[in-house]
Tab-separated table of C-alpha atoms and ligand atoms in Angstrom:
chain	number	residue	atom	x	y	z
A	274	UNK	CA	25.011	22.513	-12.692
A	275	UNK	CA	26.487	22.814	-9.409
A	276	UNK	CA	26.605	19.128	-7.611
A	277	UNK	CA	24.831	18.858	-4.392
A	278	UNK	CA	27.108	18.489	-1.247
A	279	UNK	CA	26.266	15.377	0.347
A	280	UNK	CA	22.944	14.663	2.622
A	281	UNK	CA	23.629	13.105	6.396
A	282	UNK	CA	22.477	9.524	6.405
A	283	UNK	CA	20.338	10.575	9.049
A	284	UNK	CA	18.875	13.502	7.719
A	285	UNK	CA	18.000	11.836	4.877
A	286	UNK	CA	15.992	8.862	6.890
A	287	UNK	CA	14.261	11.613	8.255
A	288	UNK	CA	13.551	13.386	5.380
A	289	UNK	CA	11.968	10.253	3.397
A	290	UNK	CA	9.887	9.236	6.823
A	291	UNK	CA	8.632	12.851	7.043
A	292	UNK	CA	7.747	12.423	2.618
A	293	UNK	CA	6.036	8.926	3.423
A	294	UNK	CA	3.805	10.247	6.692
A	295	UNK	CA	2.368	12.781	4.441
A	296	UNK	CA	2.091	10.373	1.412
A	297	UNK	CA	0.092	8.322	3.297
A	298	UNK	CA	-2.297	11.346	4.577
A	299	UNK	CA	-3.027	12.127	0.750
A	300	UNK	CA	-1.098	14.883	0.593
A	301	UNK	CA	1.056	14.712	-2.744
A	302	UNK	CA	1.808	17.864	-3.483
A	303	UNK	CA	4.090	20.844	-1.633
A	304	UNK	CA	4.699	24.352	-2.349
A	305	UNK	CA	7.364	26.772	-1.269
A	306	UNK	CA	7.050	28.953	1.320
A	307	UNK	CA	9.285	32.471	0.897
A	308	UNK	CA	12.176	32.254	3.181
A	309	UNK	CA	12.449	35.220	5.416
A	310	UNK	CA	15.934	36.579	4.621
A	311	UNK	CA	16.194	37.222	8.885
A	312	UNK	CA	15.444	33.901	9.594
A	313	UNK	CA	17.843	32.598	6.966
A	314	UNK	CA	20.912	35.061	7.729
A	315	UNK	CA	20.706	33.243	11.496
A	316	UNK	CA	21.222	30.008	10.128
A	317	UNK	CA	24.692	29.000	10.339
A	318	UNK	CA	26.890	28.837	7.414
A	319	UNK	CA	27.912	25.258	8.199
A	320	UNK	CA	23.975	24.251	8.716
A	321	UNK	CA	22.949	25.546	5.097
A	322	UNK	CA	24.771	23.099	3.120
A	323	UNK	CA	23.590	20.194	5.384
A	324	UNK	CA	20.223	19.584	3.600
A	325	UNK	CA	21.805	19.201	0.463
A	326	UNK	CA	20.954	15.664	-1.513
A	327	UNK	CA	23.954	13.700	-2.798
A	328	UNK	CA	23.310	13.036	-6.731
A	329	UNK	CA	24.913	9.259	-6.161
A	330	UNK	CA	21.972	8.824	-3.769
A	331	UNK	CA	19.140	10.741	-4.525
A	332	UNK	CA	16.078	9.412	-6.323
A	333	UNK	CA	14.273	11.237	-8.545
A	334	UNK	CA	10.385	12.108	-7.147
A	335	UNK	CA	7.971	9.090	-7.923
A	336	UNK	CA	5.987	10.078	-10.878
A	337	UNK	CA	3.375	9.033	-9.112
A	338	UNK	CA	3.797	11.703	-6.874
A	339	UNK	CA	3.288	14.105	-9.858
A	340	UNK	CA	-0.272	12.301	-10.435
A	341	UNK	CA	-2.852	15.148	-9.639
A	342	UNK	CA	-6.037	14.181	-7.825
A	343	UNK	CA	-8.931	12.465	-9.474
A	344	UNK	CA	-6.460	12.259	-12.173
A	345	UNK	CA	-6.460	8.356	-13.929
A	346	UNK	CA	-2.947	6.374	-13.267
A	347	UNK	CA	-1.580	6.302	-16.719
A	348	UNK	CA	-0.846	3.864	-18.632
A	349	UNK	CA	-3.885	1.985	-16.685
A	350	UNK	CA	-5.971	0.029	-19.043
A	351	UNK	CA	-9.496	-0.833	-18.044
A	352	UNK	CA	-9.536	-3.732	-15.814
A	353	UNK	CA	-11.892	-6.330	-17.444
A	354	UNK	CA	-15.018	-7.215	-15.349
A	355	UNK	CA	-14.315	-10.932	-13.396
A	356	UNK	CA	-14.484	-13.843	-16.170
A	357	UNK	CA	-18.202	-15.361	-15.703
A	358	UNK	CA	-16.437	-18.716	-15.400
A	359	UNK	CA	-14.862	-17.506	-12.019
A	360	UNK	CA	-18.561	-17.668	-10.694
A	361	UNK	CA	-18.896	-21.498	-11.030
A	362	UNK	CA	-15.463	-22.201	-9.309
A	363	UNK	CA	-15.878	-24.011	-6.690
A	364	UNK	CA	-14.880	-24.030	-2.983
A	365	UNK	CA	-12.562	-26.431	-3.354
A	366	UNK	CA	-10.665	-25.418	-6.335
A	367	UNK	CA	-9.945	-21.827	-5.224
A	368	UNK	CA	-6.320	-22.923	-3.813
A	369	UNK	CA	-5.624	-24.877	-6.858
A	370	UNK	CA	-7.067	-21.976	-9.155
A	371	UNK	CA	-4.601	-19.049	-6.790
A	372	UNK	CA	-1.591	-21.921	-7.132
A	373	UNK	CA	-2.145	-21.396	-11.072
A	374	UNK	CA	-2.331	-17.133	-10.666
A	375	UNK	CA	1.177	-18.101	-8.821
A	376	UNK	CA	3.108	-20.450	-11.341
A	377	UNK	CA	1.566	-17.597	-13.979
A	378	UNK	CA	4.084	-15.171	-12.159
A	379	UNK	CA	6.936	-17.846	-11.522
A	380	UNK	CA	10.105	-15.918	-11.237
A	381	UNK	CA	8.827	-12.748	-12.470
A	382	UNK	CA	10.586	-10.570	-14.466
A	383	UNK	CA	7.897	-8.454	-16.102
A	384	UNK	CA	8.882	-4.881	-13.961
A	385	UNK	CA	11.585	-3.200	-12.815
A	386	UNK	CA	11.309	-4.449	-9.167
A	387	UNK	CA	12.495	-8.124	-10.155
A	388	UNK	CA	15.978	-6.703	-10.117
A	389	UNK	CA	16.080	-5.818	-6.415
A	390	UNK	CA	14.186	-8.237	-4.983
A	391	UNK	CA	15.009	-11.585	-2.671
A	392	UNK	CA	11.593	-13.365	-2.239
A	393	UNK	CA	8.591	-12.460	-4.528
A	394	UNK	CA	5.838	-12.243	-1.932
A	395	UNK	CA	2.328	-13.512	-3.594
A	396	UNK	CA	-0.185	-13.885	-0.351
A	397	UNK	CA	-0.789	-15.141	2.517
A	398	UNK	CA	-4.541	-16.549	4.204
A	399	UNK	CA	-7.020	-18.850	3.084
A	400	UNK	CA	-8.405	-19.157	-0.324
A	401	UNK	CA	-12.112	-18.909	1.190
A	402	UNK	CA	-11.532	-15.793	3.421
A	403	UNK	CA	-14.313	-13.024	3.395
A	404	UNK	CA	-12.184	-10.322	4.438
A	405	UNK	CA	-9.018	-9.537	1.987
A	406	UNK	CA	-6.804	-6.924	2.764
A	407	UNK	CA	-4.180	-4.751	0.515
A	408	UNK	CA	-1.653	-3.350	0.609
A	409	UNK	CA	1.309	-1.220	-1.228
A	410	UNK	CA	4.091	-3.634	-1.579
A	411	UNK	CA	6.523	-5.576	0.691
A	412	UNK	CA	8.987	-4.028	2.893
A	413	UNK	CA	12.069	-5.623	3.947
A	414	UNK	CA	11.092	-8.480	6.496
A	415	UNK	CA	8.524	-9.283	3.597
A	416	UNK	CA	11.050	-9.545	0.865
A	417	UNK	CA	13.202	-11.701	2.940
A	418	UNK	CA	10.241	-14.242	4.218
A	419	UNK	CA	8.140	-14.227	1.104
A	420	UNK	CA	5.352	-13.381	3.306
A	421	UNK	CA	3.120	-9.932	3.362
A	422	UNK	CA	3.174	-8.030	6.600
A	423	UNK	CA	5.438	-10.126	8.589
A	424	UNK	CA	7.351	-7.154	9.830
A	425	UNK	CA	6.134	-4.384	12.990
A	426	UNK	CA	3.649	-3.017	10.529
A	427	UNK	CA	2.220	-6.575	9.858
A	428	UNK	CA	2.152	-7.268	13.820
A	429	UNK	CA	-0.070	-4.047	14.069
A	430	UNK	CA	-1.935	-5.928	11.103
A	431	UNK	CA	-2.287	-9.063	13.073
A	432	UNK	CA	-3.255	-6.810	15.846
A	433	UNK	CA	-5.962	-5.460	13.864
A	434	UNK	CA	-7.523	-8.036	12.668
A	435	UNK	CA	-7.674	-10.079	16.309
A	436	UNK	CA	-9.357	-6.698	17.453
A	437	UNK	CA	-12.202	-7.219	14.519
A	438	UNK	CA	-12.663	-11.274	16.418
A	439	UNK	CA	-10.886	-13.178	13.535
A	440	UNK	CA	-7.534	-14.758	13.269
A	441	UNK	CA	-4.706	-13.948	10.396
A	442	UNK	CA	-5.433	-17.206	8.755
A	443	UNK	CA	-8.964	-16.663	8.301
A	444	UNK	CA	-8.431	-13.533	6.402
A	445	UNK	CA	-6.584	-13.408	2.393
A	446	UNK	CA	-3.644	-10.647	2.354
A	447	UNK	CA	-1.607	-9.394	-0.506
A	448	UNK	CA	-0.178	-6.261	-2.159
A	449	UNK	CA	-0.754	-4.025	-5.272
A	450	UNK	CA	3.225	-5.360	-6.180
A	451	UNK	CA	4.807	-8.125	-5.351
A	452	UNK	CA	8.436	-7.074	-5.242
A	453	UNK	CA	10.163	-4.962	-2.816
A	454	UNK	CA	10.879	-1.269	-4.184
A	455	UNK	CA	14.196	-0.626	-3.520
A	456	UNK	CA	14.608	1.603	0.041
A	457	UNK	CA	11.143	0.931	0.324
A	458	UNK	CA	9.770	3.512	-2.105
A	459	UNK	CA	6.006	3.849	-3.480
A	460	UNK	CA	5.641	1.746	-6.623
A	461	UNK	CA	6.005	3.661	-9.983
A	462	UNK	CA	2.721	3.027	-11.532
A	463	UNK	CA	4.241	1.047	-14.280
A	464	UNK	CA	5.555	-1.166	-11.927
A	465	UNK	CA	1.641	-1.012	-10.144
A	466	UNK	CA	0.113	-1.286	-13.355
A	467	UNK	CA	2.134	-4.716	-14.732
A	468	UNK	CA	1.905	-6.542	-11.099
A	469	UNK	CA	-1.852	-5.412	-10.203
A	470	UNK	CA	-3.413	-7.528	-12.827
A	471	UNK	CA	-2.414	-10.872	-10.722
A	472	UNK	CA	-3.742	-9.056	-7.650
A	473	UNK	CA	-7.452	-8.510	-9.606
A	474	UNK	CA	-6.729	-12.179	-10.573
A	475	UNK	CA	-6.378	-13.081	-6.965
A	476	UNK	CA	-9.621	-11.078	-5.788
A	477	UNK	CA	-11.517	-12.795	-8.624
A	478	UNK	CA	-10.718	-16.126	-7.486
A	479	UNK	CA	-11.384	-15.025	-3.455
A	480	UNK	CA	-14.316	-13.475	-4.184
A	481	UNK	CA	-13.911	-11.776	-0.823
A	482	UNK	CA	-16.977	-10.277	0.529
A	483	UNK	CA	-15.087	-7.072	1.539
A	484	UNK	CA	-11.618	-5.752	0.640
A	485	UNK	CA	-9.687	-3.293	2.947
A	486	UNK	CA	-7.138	-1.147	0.873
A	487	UNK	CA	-4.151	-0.160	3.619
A	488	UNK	CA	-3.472	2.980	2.475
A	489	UNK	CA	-3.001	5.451	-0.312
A	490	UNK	CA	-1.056	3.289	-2.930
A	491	UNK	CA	-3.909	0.570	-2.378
A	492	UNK	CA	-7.061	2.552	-2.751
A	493	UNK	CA	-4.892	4.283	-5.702
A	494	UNK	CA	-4.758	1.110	-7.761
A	495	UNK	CA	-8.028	-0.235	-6.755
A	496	UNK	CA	-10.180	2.410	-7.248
A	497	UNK	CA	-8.166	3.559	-10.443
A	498	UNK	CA	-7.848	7.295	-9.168
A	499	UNK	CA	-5.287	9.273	-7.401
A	500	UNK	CA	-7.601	10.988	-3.910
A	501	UNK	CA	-6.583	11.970	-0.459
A	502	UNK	CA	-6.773	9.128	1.533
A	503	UNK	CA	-9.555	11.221	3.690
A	504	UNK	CA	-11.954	11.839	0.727
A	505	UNK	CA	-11.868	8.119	0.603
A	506	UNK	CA	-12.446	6.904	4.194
A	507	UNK	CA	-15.916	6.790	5.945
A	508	UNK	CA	-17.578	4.978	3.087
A	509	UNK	CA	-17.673	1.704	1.300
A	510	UNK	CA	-16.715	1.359	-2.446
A	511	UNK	CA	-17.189	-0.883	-4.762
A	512	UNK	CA	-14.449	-3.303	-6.600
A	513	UNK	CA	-14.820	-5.991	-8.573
A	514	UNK	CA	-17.812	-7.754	-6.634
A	515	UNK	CA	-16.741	-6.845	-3.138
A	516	UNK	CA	-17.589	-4.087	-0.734
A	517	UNK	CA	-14.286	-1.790	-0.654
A	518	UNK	CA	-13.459	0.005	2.684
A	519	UNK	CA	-9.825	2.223	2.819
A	520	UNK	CA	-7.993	3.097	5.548
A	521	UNK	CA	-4.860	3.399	6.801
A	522	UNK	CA	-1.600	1.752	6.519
A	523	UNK	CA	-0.584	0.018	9.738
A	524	UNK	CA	3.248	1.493	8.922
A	525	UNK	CA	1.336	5.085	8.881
A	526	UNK	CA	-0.548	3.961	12.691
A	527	UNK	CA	2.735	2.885	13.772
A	528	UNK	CA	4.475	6.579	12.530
A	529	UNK	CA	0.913	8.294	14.140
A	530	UNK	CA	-0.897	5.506	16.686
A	531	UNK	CA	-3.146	8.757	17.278
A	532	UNK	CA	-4.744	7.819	14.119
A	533	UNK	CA	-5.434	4.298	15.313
A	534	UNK	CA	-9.037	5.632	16.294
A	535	UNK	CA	-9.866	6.341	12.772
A	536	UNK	CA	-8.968	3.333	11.359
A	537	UNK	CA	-10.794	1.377	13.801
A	538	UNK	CA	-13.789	3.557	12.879
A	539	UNK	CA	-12.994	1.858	9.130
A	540	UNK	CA	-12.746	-1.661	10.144
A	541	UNK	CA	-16.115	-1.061	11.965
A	542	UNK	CA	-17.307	-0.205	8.603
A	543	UNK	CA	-15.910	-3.294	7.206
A	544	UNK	CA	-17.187	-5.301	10.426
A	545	UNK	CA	-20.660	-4.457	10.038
A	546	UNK	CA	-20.582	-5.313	5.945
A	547	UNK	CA	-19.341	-8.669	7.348
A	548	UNK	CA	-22.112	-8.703	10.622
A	549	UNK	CA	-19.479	-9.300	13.025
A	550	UNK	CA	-18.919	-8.436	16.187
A	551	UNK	CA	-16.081	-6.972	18.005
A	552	UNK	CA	-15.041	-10.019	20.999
A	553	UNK	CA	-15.536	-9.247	24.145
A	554	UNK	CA	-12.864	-7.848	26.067
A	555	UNK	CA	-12.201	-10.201	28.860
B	64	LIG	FE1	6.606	-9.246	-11.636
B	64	LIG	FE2	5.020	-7.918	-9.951
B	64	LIG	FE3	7.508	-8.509	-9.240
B	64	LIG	FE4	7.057	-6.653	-11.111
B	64	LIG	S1	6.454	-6.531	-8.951
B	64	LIG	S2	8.588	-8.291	-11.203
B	64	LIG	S3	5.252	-7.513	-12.159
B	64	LIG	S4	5.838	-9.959	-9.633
């Protein structure tokens, strides 16, 4: 096989930002358009090797990318209904019971993602919060705090939520995995599927009223089915006891802040599950 000539740095960023805006709008699979042969005989000589993908650097396609809609994430095994016995714990214990979910994980090696990570990132919020959100997985600034949404995206997040008249510590955040994917890629959904049980563990002990999946991966692993992200929006869910409302990831509103309007439209949703009020601007 012929080796690929190297991809510009640049090019490349580009190329994987472009992949991740449209992975975030649902849209998982592409098709090849016919090149018109007039078109292509005025591209430069020079230009036509430039899009070329180093094989040193290039990563094969997620397989979850090759998931087809409404399809189930293999090798997901059913998720066992909340323990009864999570119903009598009480208030109080709910730190000491999430402390447990995290010396469970210690220093994690069950996935792949152990191997490229600097600071497993488990939660952040109160125990008693009745508004969780999720999301995918950490990014860099998360990986290198420990902390979910820390970075731009997570200041958007902050953002958010002082927009829906709470604070960050009043609300319970976490991620479908806690390890960085290397160059920030969507988890493989073996890696999803070993790290999301602690997540379900973490929701059981919460017992948040409603959950807010940040984007595709999210609603993927919550709702156990691969969907465009806008056959999901609009309506509330169901997932293990709470009220389950998906929108979009802040990363995505930062990429497309025109599509900041929608997802306020879903934490309004989530708002009125909760009977709050937007504050008053002053
Ligand atoms: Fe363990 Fe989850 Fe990290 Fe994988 S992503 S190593 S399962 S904590």
């Amino acid at each position: 096989m012929t080796p690929m000539p190297p991809i510009d740095p640049a090019l490349r960023e580009a190329l994987v930002a472009r992949l991740r805006f449209y992975r975030d709008l649902g849209v998982t699979d592409f098709y090849r358009r016919p090149v018109d042969p007039a078109l292509l005989a005025a591209v430069p000589q020079t230009q036509l090797g430039a899009p070329g993908l180093d094989s040193e650097t290039w990563e094969p396609p997620s397989q979850s990318s090759s998931l087809q809609e409404n399809e189930p994430i293999p090798p997901r095994k059913p998720i066992p209904a909340p323990p009864a016995i999570l119903a009598e714990i009480k208030p109080d214990d709910k730190a000491a019971a999430l402390q447990l979910i995290q010396e469970d994980i210690g220093e994690c090696t069950r996935c792949a993602l152990h191997k490229g990570r600097n600071k497993l990132v488990f939660a952040d919020g109160s125990p008693h919060a009745r508004l969780m959100f999720v999301g995918e997985g950490p990014g860099a600034d998360e990986d290198a705090q420990g902390l979910p949404f820390v970075g731009r995206a997570g200041q958007l997040l902050n953002n958010m939520i002082t927009a829906m008249g709470l604070k960050r510590e009043e609300v319970y955040i976490a991620n479908v995995v806690k390890c960085r994917p290397p160059g920030n890629r969507t988890p493989e959904p073996e890696e999803a599927n070993t790290c999301s049980p602690f997540l379900f563990r973490q929701i059981d002990v919460v017992r948040p009223e409603v959950l807010v999946a940040l984007g595709a991966t999210a609603a993927t692993y919550l709702l156990g089915q691969r969907q465009p992200l806008a056959g999901l929006r609009g309506r509330v869910h169901s997932f293990r006891g709470a009220k389950l409302i998906v929108t979009y990831h802040p990363a995505f509103l930062l990429r497309d802040p025109r599509q900041k309007k929608e997802a306020w439209a879903d934490l309004q949703i989530a708002m009125r599950e909760l009977g709050l009020k937007a504050p008053e601007r002053g």
